[in-house]
Amino acid sequence: LLFTVYCSLFTVVHAEEKTITLAQASNLAIANYESVKLSEEDLHQAGDAIDKAISQMLPNITANGNYTKYSGSKTSGGFNVQPENNSSFDVTLTQPLYSGGKEWSLWRQAKKTTESGRYGLDAAKEGVVINVSHLYYNVLKAEKTVEIKETALKRAAEQRRVAGARFQVGDVTKAVVLRAEADVAGAEADLANAKKDLVVAKDKLTRFLGVSENFKVANPNIQPIPDASLDKLVPLSLEKRRDYIQSKLSEDIADEAISYAKGNFLPSLKLQGVYSQKDQSPKTTFFNDESIYGGITLTYPLFEGGLRKAELDEAKSKRRQAEFKRISLRKDIEVAVKETFHNLEAYNSIIESFKRQVSFAEENYNMVFKQFTYGLATNVDVIDANTTLISSQSNLANTQYDYQVAILELKKSVGILLEDMMEGK
């Protein structure tokens, strides 16, 4: 009965554990991770800035009400010059006609900022995808490490069994058995540490995904390598990279900021209309209870202590900064594309070397262990062969996963990672 209950619980636990692919993990992270939400809010604020800029061109209507209570009414020369109380209500319509082009410059800045925000949102998503990919493959590495350590523990236990059998017949000393026991204990500790690393790797991935239930990660297919030479990938990256496009938009925004600063040197013109209604008790002699009037106001700044020139110089300096940042980013992108491309090329030969190393290490271990079984090799030879085998297996597994991450890094460097993910590549 207890065995049946245990099996049922085991089945329920594993039935709830779902498998997540790399594409699903990326989509979950994009939907839940805070950096994407922050970029979405930046884009929303940029859209609000457009509305604010448009509001500068639209008429402004204000209403004012006033009530005044005096100590008493007063007369002078037979005229009532002060009432006991006075109330008024005004409605003012103000329409900006011209302000040196500043309102249009502000609107264009807001439009460019919104466009930059869209690219910034895509860049944030792409950054999340590459970060999730690293964490995803770290989980796969940790799982493979657990598998390697479990196999190593089995080999250590078999070595202990053989050492014990040989000790029973007097072929080896007690020291060989004790060393085998120590190796088993060490293998158990290594396995426990590997399992701990797997739990930590999963926790870090869960932080990005925003899920609480248990899950497994699927071993993804090898990503397709961008089909282009290095000479083509560098220009493509300058066309596709969102951050580089943003840097060019920053220059455009800085140009508009210069135009805005120049507008401070120009006159402004506005149209104003007022409707006013008043009431007094008692009414003064020349009281007018209602009036409507309008006017045009021309304002020209003559001197402001050098403020306008300082603002213009600051805007020009920021424009130069934007250009320097774009040039610096361009150089960094070129280096990043070349680095990831050469890393990818190197991984192919490294993986082949590690495959041969694993093959030789497995054959060497099997041969040395068989020799140890028959007394033709020492326990030190077995330990050395086992250490080499574990190291080569770990190197091969890690490099194979690093190769797949390097493909994603190259795509990110070129700026095509997000579109390939959306297209299911």
CSV table of C-alpha atoms in Angstrom, one decimal:
chain,number,residue,atom,x,y,z
A,1,LEU,CA,0.0,0.0,0.0
A,2,LEU,CA,2.8,2.4,0.9
A,3,PHE,CA,4.5,1.6,-2.3
A,4,THR,CA,1.3,2.4,-4.3
A,5,VAL,CA,0.9,5.7,-2.5
A,6,TYR,CA,4.5,6.6,-3.2
A,7,CYS,CA,4.2,5.8,-6.9
A,8,SER,CA,1.0,7.8,-7.1
A,9,LEU,CA,2.7,10.9,-5.5
A,10,PHE,CA,5.7,10.5,-7.8
A,11,THR,CA,3.4,10.4,-10.8
A,12,VAL,CA,1.5,13.5,-9.7
A,13,VAL,CA,4.7,15.5,-9.1
A,14,HIS,CA,6.1,14.6,-12.5
A,15,ALA,CA,2.8,15.2,-14.2
A,16,GLU,CA,2.8,18.8,-12.9
A,17,GLU,CA,6.4,19.3,-14.1
A,18,LYS,CA,6.1,20.8,-17.6
A,19,THR,CA,8.9,21.1,-20.2
A,20,ILE,CA,9.8,24.6,-21.4
A,21,THR,CA,11.6,25.2,-24.7
A,22,LEU,CA,14.1,28.1,-25.3
A,23,ALA,CA,11.5,30.0,-27.4
A,24,GLN,CA,8.9,29.6,-24.6
A,25,ALA,CA,11.3,30.7,-22.0
A,26,SER,CA,12.2,33.8,-24.1
A,27,ASN,CA,8.5,34.7,-24.6
A,28,LEU,CA,7.8,34.2,-20.9
A,29,ALA,CA,10.7,36.5,-19.9
A,30,ILE,CA,9.6,39.2,-22.4
A,31,ALA,CA,6.1,39.1,-20.9
A,32,ASN,CA,7.2,39.2,-17.3
A,33,TYR,CA,10.6,40.7,-16.8
A,34,GLU,CA,10.8,44.2,-15.4
A,35,SER,CA,13.3,45.7,-17.8
A,36,VAL,CA,10.9,45.2,-20.7
A,37,LYS,CA,8.0,46.7,-18.6
A,38,LEU,CA,10.3,49.7,-17.9
A,39,SER,CA,10.9,50.2,-21.6
A,40,GLU,CA,7.2,49.9,-22.3
A,41,GLU,CA,6.6,52.7,-19.8
A,42,ASP,CA,9.4,54.8,-21.4
A,43,LEU,CA,7.6,54.4,-24.7
A,44,HIS,CA,4.3,55.3,-23.1
A,45,GLN,CA,5.8,58.5,-21.6
A,46,ALA,CA,7.3,59.4,-25.0
A,47,GLY,CA,3.8,59.1,-26.5
A,48,ASP,CA,2.5,61.5,-23.8
A,49,ALA,CA,5.3,63.9,-24.7
A,50,ILE,CA,3.8,64.1,-28.2
A,51,ASP,CA,0.4,65.1,-26.7
A,52,LYS,CA,2.2,67.7,-24.5
A,53,ALA,CA,3.9,69.2,-27.6
A,54,ILE,CA,0.7,69.4,-29.5
A,55,SER,CA,-1.0,71.1,-26.6
A,56,GLN,CA,1.5,74.0,-27.0
A,57,MET,CA,0.0,74.7,-30.4
A,58,LEU,CA,-3.7,74.6,-29.4
A,59,PRO,CA,-5.7,77.4,-27.8
A,60,ASN,CA,-5.8,77.7,-24.1
A,61,ILE,CA,-9.0,78.6,-22.3
A,62,THR,CA,-9.1,79.7,-18.7
A,63,ALA,CA,-11.9,80.9,-16.4
A,64,ASN,CA,-11.5,83.1,-13.4
A,65,GLY,CA,-13.9,84.1,-10.7
A,66,ASN,CA,-13.5,86.8,-8.1
A,67,TYR,CA,-15.6,88.1,-5.2
A,68,THR,CA,-14.6,91.2,-3.1
A,69,LYS,CA,-16.3,92.5,0.1
A,70,TYR,CA,-15.7,96.1,1.0
A,71,SER,CA,-16.1,97.8,4.4
A,72,GLY,CA,-19.0,99.8,2.9
A,73,SER,CA,-20.1,101.8,-0.1
A,74,LYS,CA,-18.7,105.3,-0.6
A,75,THR,CA,-19.8,108.3,-2.6
A,76,SER,CA,-17.9,111.3,-3.8
A,77,GLY,CA,-19.4,114.4,-5.4
A,78,GLY,CA,-22.7,112.6,-5.8
A,79,PHE,CA,-21.0,109.7,-7.5
A,80,ASN,CA,-20.9,106.1,-6.1
A,81,VAL,CA,-17.3,105.2,-6.2
A,82,GLN,CA,-17.2,102.1,-4.0
A,83,PRO,CA,-19.8,99.3,-3.7
A,84,GLU,CA,-20.3,97.1,-0.7
A,85,ASN,CA,-19.3,94.0,-2.7
A,86,ASN,CA,-18.0,93.2,-6.1
A,87,SER,CA,-17.9,90.0,-8.1
A,88,SER,CA,-16.5,89.2,-11.6
A,89,PHE,CA,-16.2,86.3,-13.9
A,90,ASP,CA,-13.7,86.1,-16.9
A,91,VAL,CA,-13.1,83.6,-19.7
A,92,THR,CA,-9.9,84.1,-21.5
A,93,LEU,CA,-8.9,82.4,-24.8
A,94,THR,CA,-5.2,82.5,-25.7
A,95,GLN,CA,-4.0,81.1,-29.1
A,96,PRO,CA,-0.2,81.0,-29.7
A,97,LEU,CA,0.5,82.2,-33.3
A,98,TYR,CA,4.2,82.1,-33.5
A,99,SER,CA,7.0,81.3,-31.0
A,100,GLY,CA,10.1,81.1,-33.1
A,101,GLY,CA,9.3,77.6,-34.3
A,102,LYS,CA,9.9,76.2,-30.8
A,103,GLU,CA,6.5,74.4,-30.6
A,104,TRP,CA,7.2,72.5,-33.9
A,105,SER,CA,10.7,71.7,-32.8
A,106,LEU,CA,9.3,70.3,-29.5
A,107,TRP,CA,6.8,68.2,-31.4
A,108,ARG,CA,9.5,66.8,-33.7
A,109,GLN,CA,11.7,66.0,-30.7
A,110,ALA,CA,8.7,64.1,-29.1
A,111,LYS,CA,8.1,62.2,-32.4
A,112,LYS,CA,11.8,61.2,-32.6
A,113,THR,CA,11.9,60.2,-28.9
A,114,THR,CA,8.8,58.0,-29.4
A,115,GLU,CA,10.5,56.3,-32.4
A,116,SER,CA,13.6,55.8,-30.4
A,117,GLY,CA,11.5,54.4,-27.6
A,118,ARG,CA,10.2,51.7,-29.9
A,119,TYR,CA,13.7,50.6,-30.8
A,120,GLY,CA,14.6,50.8,-27.2
A,121,LEU,CA,11.8,48.4,-26.3
A,122,ASP,CA,13.0,46.0,-29.0
A,123,ALA,CA,16.5,46.3,-27.7
A,124,ALA,CA,15.3,45.5,-24.1
A,125,LYS,CA,13.5,42.4,-25.4
A,126,GLU,CA,16.6,41.3,-27.3
A,127,GLY,CA,18.7,41.8,-24.1
A,128,VAL,CA,16.2,39.7,-22.1
A,129,VAL,CA,16.3,37.0,-24.8
A,130,ILE,CA,20.1,36.7,-24.7
A,131,ASN,CA,20.2,36.8,-20.9
A,132,VAL,CA,17.5,34.0,-20.7
A,133,SER,CA,19.5,32.0,-23.3
A,134,HIS,CA,22.6,32.2,-21.1
A,135,LEU,CA,20.5,31.1,-18.0
A,136,TYR,CA,18.7,28.4,-20.0
A,137,TYR,CA,22.0,26.8,-21.2
A,138,ASN,CA,23.4,27.1,-17.7
A,139,VAL,CA,20.6,24.9,-16.6
A,140,LEU,CA,21.4,22.4,-19.3
A,141,LYS,CA,25.1,22.5,-18.4
A,142,ALA,CA,24.2,21.9,-14.7
A,143,GLU,CA,22.0,19.0,-15.7
A,144,LYS,CA,24.8,17.5,-17.8
A,145,THR,CA,27.2,18.0,-14.9
A,146,VAL,CA,24.9,16.1,-12.6
A,147,GLU,CA,24.8,13.3,-15.1
A,148,ILE,CA,28.6,13.2,-15.4
A,149,LYS,CA,29.0,13.3,-11.6
A,150,GLU,CA,26.4,10.4,-11.2
A,151,THR,CA,28.4,8.3,-13.7
A,152,ALA,CA,31.6,9.2,-11.9
A,153,LEU,CA,30.1,8.1,-8.6
A,154,LYS,CA,29.2,4.7,-10.1
A,155,ARG,CA,32.8,4.3,-11.4
A,156,ALA,CA,34.2,5.2,-8.0
A,157,ALA,CA,31.8,2.7,-6.3
A,158,GLU,CA,32.9,0.0,-8.8
A,159,GLN,CA,36.6,0.9,-8.1
A,160,ARG,CA,35.9,0.5,-4.4
A,161,ARG,CA,34.3,-2.9,-5.0
A,162,VAL,CA,37.3,-4.1,-7.0
A,163,ALA,CA,39.8,-2.7,-4.5
A,164,GLY,CA,37.9,-4.5,-1.6
A,165,ALA,CA,37.9,-7.8,-3.5
A,166,ARG,CA,41.6,-7.6,-4.2
A,167,PHE,CA,42.2,-6.7,-0.6
A,168,GLN,CA,40.3,-9.8,0.5
A,169,VAL,CA,42.7,-12.0,-1.5
A,170,GLY,CA,45.8,-10.0,-0.4
A,171,ASP,CA,46.6,-8.4,-3.8
A,172,VAL,CA,46.5,-4.8,-2.4
A,173,THR,CA,47.0,-3.1,0.9
A,174,LYS,CA,44.4,-1.5,3.1
A,175,ALA,CA,45.6,1.9,1.9
A,176,VAL,CA,44.2,1.1,-1.6
A,177,VAL,CA,40.8,0.4,-0.1
A,178,LEU,CA,40.8,3.5,2.0
A,179,ARG,CA,41.8,5.6,-1.0
A,180,ALA,CA,38.9,4.1,-2.9
A,181,GLU,CA,36.5,4.9,0.0
A,182,ALA,CA,37.8,8.5,0.0
A,183,ASP,CA,37.2,8.7,-3.8
A,184,VAL,CA,33.6,7.5,-3.3
A,185,ALA,CA,33.1,10.1,-0.6
A,186,GLY,CA,34.6,12.8,-2.9
A,187,ALA,CA,32.4,11.7,-5.8
A,188,GLU,CA,29.3,11.9,-3.5
A,189,ALA,CA,30.3,15.5,-2.5
A,190,ASP,CA,30.9,16.5,-6.1
A,191,LEU,CA,27.4,15.1,-7.0
A,192,ALA,CA,25.8,17.0,-4.1
A,193,ASN,CA,27.5,20.2,-5.2
A,194,ALA,CA,26.4,19.6,-8.8
A,195,LYS,CA,22.8,19.2,-7.7
A,196,LYS,CA,23.0,22.4,-5.7
A,197,ASP,CA,24.3,24.2,-8.8
A,198,LEU,CA,21.4,22.8,-10.8
A,199,VAL,CA,18.9,24.2,-8.2
A,200,VAL,CA,20.6,27.6,-8.2
A,201,ALA,CA,20.7,27.7,-12.1
A,202,LYS,CA,17.0,26.9,-12.2
A,203,ASP,CA,16.2,29.6,-9.6
A,204,LYS,CA,18.0,32.2,-11.7
A,205,LEU,CA,16.1,31.2,-14.8
A,206,THR,CA,12.8,31.2,-12.8
A,207,ARG,CA,13.6,34.8,-11.8
A,208,PHE,CA,13.5,35.8,-15.5
A,209,LEU,CA,10.5,33.7,-16.4
A,210,GLY,CA,8.2,34.7,-13.6
A,211,VAL,CA,6.8,31.2,-13.1
A,212,SER,CA,6.4,29.4,-9.8
A,213,GLU,CA,5.6,25.8,-10.9
A,214,ASN,CA,8.3,23.2,-11.5
A,215,PHE,CA,9.6,22.8,-15.0
A,216,LYS,CA,12.2,21.1,-17.1
A,217,VAL,CA,14.1,22.6,-19.9
A,218,ALA,CA,14.2,21.0,-23.3
A,219,ASN,CA,17.5,20.4,-25.1
A,220,PRO,CA,17.1,22.8,-28.1
A,221,ASN,CA,18.1,22.1,-31.6
A,222,ILE,CA,21.3,23.8,-32.7
A,223,GLN,CA,20.6,27.4,-33.9
A,224,PRO,CA,21.2,28.1,-37.6
A,225,ILE,CA,24.3,30.2,-38.1
A,226,PRO,CA,23.8,33.5,-40.0
A,227,ASP,CA,24.5,32.8,-43.6
A,228,ALA,CA,26.9,35.6,-44.4
A,229,SER,CA,30.5,36.5,-44.4
A,230,LEU,CA,32.1,38.8,-41.8
A,231,ASP,CA,32.3,41.5,-44.5
A,232,LYS,CA,28.6,41.4,-44.8
A,233,LEU,CA,27.7,41.0,-41.2
A,234,VAL,CA,29.3,44.2,-40.0
A,235,PRO,CA,27.3,46.5,-42.4
A,236,LEU,CA,24.2,44.5,-41.6
A,237,SER,CA,24.7,45.1,-37.9
A,238,LEU,CA,24.8,48.9,-38.5
A,239,GLU,CA,21.5,48.5,-40.3
A,240,LYS,CA,19.8,46.2,-37.8
A,241,ARG,CA,21.2,47.1,-34.3
A,242,ARG,CA,18.5,48.9,-32.4
A,243,ASP,CA,20.9,50.7,-30.1
A,244,TYR,CA,22.8,52.1,-33.2
A,245,ILE,CA,19.5,53.3,-34.7
A,246,GLN,CA,18.7,54.9,-31.4
A,247,SER,CA,22.1,56.7,-31.4
A,248,LYS,CA,21.3,58.2,-34.9
A,249,LEU,CA,17.9,59.3,-33.6
A,250,SER,CA,19.6,60.9,-30.6
A,251,GLU,CA,21.6,63.1,-33.1
A,252,ASP,CA,18.3,64.1,-34.8
A,253,ILE,CA,16.8,64.9,-31.4
A,254,ALA,CA,19.9,67.0,-30.5
A,255,ASP,CA,19.5,68.9,-33.8
A,256,GLU,CA,15.9,69.7,-32.9
A,257,ALA,CA,17.1,70.8,-29.5
A,258,ILE,CA,19.4,73.3,-31.2
A,259,SER,CA,16.5,74.6,-33.3
A,260,TYR,CA,14.5,75.0,-30.1
A,261,ALA,CA,17.3,77.0,-28.5
A,262,LYS,CA,17.5,79.2,-31.5
A,263,GLY,CA,13.8,79.9,-31.2
A,264,ASN,CA,14.5,81.7,-28.0
A,265,PHE,CA,16.1,84.5,-30.0
A,266,LEU,CA,13.0,85.1,-32.1
A,267,PRO,CA,9.8,87.0,-31.2
A,268,SER,CA,6.6,85.3,-30.1
A,269,LEU,CA,3.1,86.3,-31.1
A,270,LYS,CA,-0.2,85.3,-29.5
A,271,LEU,CA,-3.8,86.1,-29.9
A,272,GLN,CA,-6.0,86.7,-26.8
A,273,GLY,CA,-9.7,87.2,-26.4
A,274,VAL,CA,-11.6,87.9,-23.2
A,275,TYR,CA,-15.2,87.8,-22.1
A,276,SER,CA,-15.8,89.5,-18.8
A,277,GLN,CA,-19.0,89.7,-16.7
A,278,LYS,CA,-19.2,91.7,-13.4
A,279,ASP,CA,-21.7,92.5,-10.7
A,280,GLN,CA,-21.7,95.2,-7.9
A,281,SER,CA,-24.0,96.0,-5.1
A,282,PRO,CA,-24.7,98.9,-5.1
A,283,LYS,CA,-23.5,99.6,-8.6
A,284,THR,CA,-20.9,102.4,-9.0
A,285,THR,CA,-21.7,105.3,-11.3
A,286,PHE,CA,-19.8,104.2,-14.3
A,287,PHE,CA,-20.2,100.4,-13.8
A,288,ASN,CA,-20.0,98.2,-16.9
A,289,ASP,CA,-21.4,94.8,-16.2
A,290,GLU,CA,-20.2,93.0,-19.4
A,291,SER,CA,-17.3,93.4,-21.8
A,292,ILE,CA,-15.7,91.5,-24.7
A,293,TYR,CA,-12.3,92.4,-26.1
A,294,GLY,CA,-9.4,90.9,-27.9
A,295,GLY,CA,-5.8,91.7,-28.7
A,296,ILE,CA,-2.5,90.5,-30.2
A,297,THR,CA,0.6,90.4,-28.1
A,298,LEU,CA,4.1,90.5,-29.6
A,299,THR,CA,6.9,89.6,-27.3
A,300,TYR,CA,10.6,90.1,-28.1
A,301,PRO,CA,13.3,89.2,-25.6
A,302,LEU,CA,16.0,91.9,-25.5
A,303,PHE,CA,18.3,90.8,-22.7
A,304,GLU,CA,18.2,87.8,-20.3
A,305,GLY,CA,21.6,87.8,-18.8
A,306,GLY,CA,23.1,85.6,-21.5
A,307,LEU,CA,20.7,82.7,-20.7
A,308,ARG,CA,19.7,82.1,-24.3
A,309,LYS,CA,23.3,81.9,-25.6
A,310,ALA,CA,24.2,79.5,-22.8
A,311,GLU,CA,21.2,77.3,-23.7
A,312,LEU,CA,22.2,77.3,-27.3
A,313,ASP,CA,25.8,76.5,-26.5
A,314,GLU,CA,24.6,73.6,-24.3
A,315,ALA,CA,22.4,72.3,-27.0
A,316,LYS,CA,25.3,72.3,-29.5
A,317,SER,CA,27.6,70.6,-27.0
A,318,LYS,CA,24.9,67.8,-26.5
A,319,ARG,CA,24.7,67.4,-30.3
A,320,ARG,CA,28.5,66.8,-30.4
A,321,GLN,CA,28.2,64.4,-27.5
A,322,ALA,CA,25.5,62.5,-29.4
A,323,GLU,CA,27.8,62.2,-32.5
A,324,PHE,CA,30.7,61.0,-30.4
A,325,LYS,CA,28.5,58.3,-28.8
A,326,ARG,CA,27.3,57.1,-32.1
A,327,ILE,CA,30.8,56.9,-33.5
A,328,SER,CA,32.0,55.1,-30.4
A,329,LEU,CA,29.1,52.7,-30.5
A,330,ARG,CA,29.8,52.0,-34.2
A,331,LYS,CA,33.3,50.9,-33.4
A,332,ASP,CA,32.2,48.8,-30.5
A,333,ILE,CA,29.6,47.1,-32.7
A,334,GLU,CA,32.2,46.3,-35.3
A,335,VAL,CA,34.5,44.8,-32.7
A,336,ALA,CA,31.7,42.8,-31.1
A,337,VAL,CA,30.6,41.3,-34.4
A,338,LYS,CA,34.1,40.3,-35.3
A,339,GLU,CA,34.7,38.8,-31.8
A,340,THR,CA,31.6,36.7,-31.8
A,341,PHE,CA,32.2,35.6,-35.4
A,342,HIS,CA,35.7,34.4,-34.6
A,343,ASN,CA,34.5,32.8,-31.3
A,344,LEU,CA,32.0,30.8,-33.4
A,345,GLU,CA,34.7,29.7,-35.8
A,346,ALA,CA,37.0,28.6,-33.0
A,347,TYR,CA,34.3,26.5,-31.3
A,348,ASN,CA,34.0,24.2,-34.3
A,349,SER,CA,37.6,23.0,-34.0
A,350,ILE,CA,37.5,23.1,-30.2
A,351,ILE,CA,34.5,20.8,-30.1
A,352,GLU,CA,36.1,18.3,-32.5
A,353,SER,CA,39.3,18.3,-30.3
A,354,PHE,CA,37.2,17.6,-27.1
A,355,LYS,CA,35.3,14.8,-28.9
A,356,ARG,CA,38.6,13.1,-29.6
A,357,GLN,CA,39.7,13.7,-26.1
A,358,VAL,CA,36.5,12.1,-24.6
A,359,SER,CA,36.9,9.1,-26.9
A,360,PHE,CA,40.5,8.6,-25.9
A,361,ALA,CA,39.8,9.2,-22.2
A,362,GLU,CA,36.9,6.7,-22.2
A,363,GLU,CA,39.1,4.1,-23.9
A,364,ASN,CA,42.0,4.8,-21.6
A,365,TYR,CA,39.8,4.5,-18.5
A,366,ASN,CA,38.3,1.2,-19.5
A,367,MET,CA,41.7,-0.2,-20.3
A,368,VAL,CA,43.3,1.1,-17.1
A,369,PHE,CA,40.4,-0.1,-14.9
A,370,LYS,CA,40.6,-3.6,-16.5
A,371,GLN,CA,44.3,-3.6,-15.8
A,372,PHE,CA,43.6,-2.6,-12.2
A,373,THR,CA,41.1,-5.4,-11.9
A,374,TYR,CA,43.8,-7.9,-12.8
A,375,GLY,CA,46.6,-6.2,-10.8
A,376,LEU,CA,48.4,-4.7,-13.8
A,377,ALA,CA,47.7,-1.1,-12.9
A,378,THR,CA,47.7,0.8,-9.6
A,379,ASN,CA,44.7,2.7,-8.1
A,380,VAL,CA,46.6,5.9,-8.8
A,381,ASP,CA,46.4,5.0,-12.5
A,382,VAL,CA,42.7,4.5,-12.3
A,383,ILE,CA,42.2,7.8,-10.4
A,384,ASP,CA,44.2,9.7,-13.0
A,385,ALA,CA,42.3,8.1,-15.9
A,386,ASN,CA,38.9,8.8,-14.1
A,387,THR,CA,39.9,12.5,-13.5
A,388,THR,CA,40.9,12.9,-17.2
A,389,LEU,CA,37.6,11.4,-18.3
A,390,ILE,CA,35.5,13.6,-16.0
A,391,SER,CA,37.4,16.7,-17.2
A,392,SER,CA,37.1,15.8,-20.9
A,393,GLN,CA,33.4,15.0,-20.6
A,394,SER,CA,32.7,18.3,-18.8
A,395,ASN,CA,34.7,20.3,-21.3
A,396,LEU,CA,32.9,18.8,-24.2
A,397,ALA,CA,29.4,19.3,-22.8
A,398,ASN,CA,30.1,22.9,-21.8
A,399,THR,CA,31.7,23.8,-25.1
A,400,GLN,CA,28.8,22.3,-27.1
A,401,TYR,CA,26.4,24.5,-25.1
A,402,ASP,CA,28.7,27.5,-25.3
A,403,TYR,CA,28.8,27.0,-29.1
A,404,GLN,CA,25.0,27.3,-29.3
A,405,VAL,CA,25.1,30.4,-27.0
A,406,ALA,CA,27.8,31.8,-29.3
A,407,ILE,CA,25.4,31.6,-32.3
A,408,LEU,CA,22.9,33.6,-30.3
A,409,GLU,CA,25.5,36.1,-29.3
A,410,LEU,CA,26.5,36.6,-33.0
A,411,LYS,CA,22.8,37.1,-33.9
A,412,LYS,CA,22.5,39.7,-31.1
A,413,SER,CA,25.7,41.4,-32.2
A,414,VAL,CA,24.3,41.7,-35.7
A,415,GLY,CA,20.9,42.8,-34.4
A,416,ILE,CA,18.8,39.9,-35.8
A,417,LEU,CA,18.2,37.8,-32.7
A,418,LEU,CA,14.8,39.1,-31.9
A,419,GLU,CA,13.5,38.9,-35.5
A,420,ASP,CA,14.8,35.3,-35.8
A,421,MET,CA,13.1,34.4,-32.6
A,422,MET,CA,9.8,35.9,-33.8
A,423,GLU,CA,10.1,34.0,-37.0
A,424,GLY,CA,10.9,30.7,-35.1
A,425,LYS,CA,14.4,30.4,-36.4
